[in-house]
Amino acid sequence: MTAAVTPPKVSDFYCHQVIPGLVKVEKVIETDQVLAFHHTRPSHPVHIVVVPKEHIPSLVDLGNGGAELLAEVMAVVAQVAGQVREKYGAASVTTNVGLYQESKHLHWHIYHRGESDEQILKMYGHGDG
């Protein structure tokens, strides 16, 4: 069994930089409580981040945000994922927890990796239909 690793203290990029407007971002959707924007350092041709404007540590630690705020965040995630799927044919939606979570502020990535329809069908098979 491996001992737990204590993660280093990290800055909350979203609370400290993006939400207060210190870093300029290209907004996709904004509500009173949620912000969706193009990633500042995208890993994919289409890479959008959705964050609550209130600090929520992670999907498994909602802090003071609660289920209502999570529901609003998820509604925006679904809307953005739908837009990406509509335009590009497919979308991936991910979030991370624990050591996988670089910024300790709940955030979702919605992205399209740039594959063609043929590449996607070859990779995923679609054998369930």
Tab-separated table of C-alpha atoms in Angstrom:
chain	number	residue	atom	x	y	z
A	1	MET	CA	0.000	0.000	0.000
A	2	THR	CA	1.377	3.401	-0.965
A	3	ALA	CA	1.408	6.208	1.587
A	4	ALA	CA	-0.787	9.198	0.842
A	5	VAL	CA	1.070	12.084	-0.711
A	6	THR	CA	0.374	15.559	0.626
A	7	PRO	CA	-0.180	17.825	-2.375
A	8	PRO	CA	1.700	21.113	-2.442
A	9	LYS	CA	-0.245	24.276	-1.683
A	10	VAL	CA	-1.637	25.635	-4.914
A	11	SER	CA	-3.227	28.861	-5.950
A	12	ASP	CA	-6.849	28.801	-7.056
A	13	PHE	CA	-6.357	30.109	-10.594
A	14	TYR	CA	-10.085	30.526	-11.138
A	15	CYS	CA	-10.852	32.478	-7.930
A	16	HIS	CA	-7.611	34.460	-7.932
A	17	GLN	CA	-7.198	35.203	-11.648
A	18	VAL	CA	-10.139	34.409	-13.953
A	19	ILE	CA	-13.261	35.329	-11.975
A	20	PRO	CA	-11.944	38.725	-10.809
A	21	GLY	CA	-10.918	39.498	-14.413
A	22	LEU	CA	-7.137	39.612	-13.881
A	23	VAL	CA	-6.737	37.166	-16.772
A	24	LYS	CA	-8.633	37.972	-19.934
A	25	VAL	CA	-10.678	35.011	-21.189
A	26	GLU	CA	-12.956	34.405	-24.148
A	27	LYS	CA	-16.329	33.779	-22.523
A	28	VAL	CA	-18.717	31.188	-23.935
A	29	ILE	CA	-21.544	31.467	-21.372
A	30	GLU	CA	-21.858	33.507	-18.206
A	31	THR	CA	-24.604	33.449	-15.588
A	32	ASP	CA	-24.705	35.100	-12.177
A	33	GLN	CA	-23.090	31.978	-10.679
A	34	VAL	CA	-21.239	30.184	-13.497
A	35	LEU	CA	-18.602	31.064	-16.092
A	36	ALA	CA	-17.718	29.043	-19.207
A	37	PHE	CA	-14.701	30.173	-21.216
A	38	HIS	CA	-12.103	28.970	-23.690
A	39	HIS	CA	-9.156	27.438	-21.842
A	40	THR	CA	-6.175	29.796	-21.531
A	41	ARG	CA	-3.771	26.952	-22.416
A	42	PRO	CA	-5.881	24.524	-24.470
A	43	SER	CA	-4.880	20.882	-24.784
A	44	HIS	CA	-7.293	20.270	-27.657
A	45	PRO	CA	-8.518	22.193	-30.729
A	46	VAL	CA	-11.734	23.023	-28.804
A	47	HIS	CA	-11.210	23.277	-25.030
A	48	ILE	CA	-13.721	25.063	-22.802
A	49	VAL	CA	-13.705	25.291	-18.997
A	50	VAL	CA	-16.809	25.707	-16.827
A	51	VAL	CA	-16.429	26.970	-13.248
A	52	PRO	CA	-18.734	28.152	-10.494
A	53	LYS	CA	-17.999	31.763	-9.575
A	54	GLU	CA	-18.144	30.801	-5.901
A	55	HIS	CA	-15.301	28.680	-4.573
A	56	ILE	CA	-16.200	24.996	-4.513
A	57	PRO	CA	-13.219	22.719	-3.804
A	58	SER	CA	-14.245	19.729	-5.974
A	59	LEU	CA	-17.018	17.445	-7.106
A	60	VAL	CA	-16.654	15.403	-3.900
A	61	ASP	CA	-16.324	18.475	-1.643
A	62	LEU	CA	-18.982	21.035	-2.532
A	63	GLY	CA	-17.972	23.295	0.348
A	64	ASN	CA	-20.719	25.876	0.895
A	65	GLY	CA	-21.947	25.593	-2.703
A	66	GLY	CA	-24.353	22.723	-2.255
A	67	ALA	CA	-26.520	20.836	-4.684
A	68	GLU	CA	-28.283	23.913	-6.116
A	69	LEU	CA	-25.073	25.511	-7.331
A	70	LEU	CA	-23.803	22.173	-8.622
A	71	ALA	CA	-27.058	21.803	-10.587
A	72	GLU	CA	-26.542	25.228	-12.197
A	73	VAL	CA	-22.938	24.365	-13.057
A	74	MET	CA	-24.085	21.078	-14.603
A	75	ALA	CA	-26.761	22.869	-16.643
A	76	VAL	CA	-24.057	25.093	-18.166
A	77	VAL	CA	-21.780	22.066	-18.715
A	78	ALA	CA	-24.622	20.330	-20.576
A	79	GLN	CA	-25.353	23.433	-22.663
A	80	VAL	CA	-21.698	23.869	-23.660
A	81	ALA	CA	-21.280	20.143	-24.384
A	82	GLY	CA	-24.362	20.313	-26.592
A	83	GLN	CA	-22.937	23.270	-28.494
A	84	VAL	CA	-19.608	21.504	-29.036
A	85	ARG	CA	-21.345	18.300	-30.146
A	86	GLU	CA	-23.622	20.250	-32.498
A	87	LYS	CA	-20.693	22.009	-34.160
A	88	TYR	CA	-18.068	19.229	-34.152
A	89	GLY	CA	-20.047	15.982	-33.838
A	90	ALA	CA	-18.628	14.910	-30.453
A	91	ALA	CA	-17.581	16.290	-27.089
A	92	SER	CA	-15.736	14.962	-24.043
A	93	VAL	CA	-16.645	16.202	-20.564
A	94	THR	CA	-14.288	15.683	-17.611
A	95	THR	CA	-13.525	16.846	-14.116
A	96	ASN	CA	-10.832	15.667	-11.710
A	97	VAL	CA	-10.529	15.110	-7.967
A	98	GLY	CA	-7.648	14.518	-5.590
A	99	LEU	CA	-4.143	14.622	-6.976
A	100	TYR	CA	-5.535	14.679	-10.523
A	101	GLN	CA	-7.048	18.098	-9.781
A	102	GLU	CA	-4.383	20.726	-10.447
A	103	SER	CA	-6.520	23.716	-9.462
A	104	LYS	CA	-8.467	23.058	-6.277
A	105	HIS	CA	-11.627	24.739	-7.571
A	106	LEU	CA	-14.368	22.629	-9.151
A	107	HIS	CA	-14.038	22.927	-12.902
A	108	TRP	CA	-15.183	20.950	-15.903
A	109	HIS	CA	-13.409	20.580	-19.229
A	110	ILE	CA	-15.508	20.278	-22.370
A	111	TYR	CA	-13.453	19.536	-25.436
A	112	HIS	CA	-13.313	18.152	-28.932
A	113	ARG	CA	-10.019	16.482	-29.732
A	114	GLY	CA	-10.155	17.127	-33.471
A	115	GLU	CA	-10.726	13.615	-34.754
A	116	SER	CA	-12.706	12.965	-37.896
A	117	ASP	CA	-16.003	11.067	-37.687
A	118	GLU	CA	-14.186	8.016	-39.073
A	119	GLN	CA	-11.481	8.196	-36.395
A	120	ILE	CA	-14.087	8.514	-33.646
A	121	LEU	CA	-16.111	5.571	-34.969
A	122	LYS	CA	-12.961	3.446	-35.270
A	123	MET	CA	-11.878	4.287	-31.717
A	124	TYR	CA	-15.238	3.821	-30.009
A	125	GLY	CA	-16.835	1.258	-32.319
A	126	HIS	CA	-20.445	2.154	-31.529
A	127	GLY	CA	-21.287	-1.521	-31.191
A	128	ASP	CA	-24.171	-0.867	-28.813
A	129	GLY	CA	-26.656	0.137	-31.515
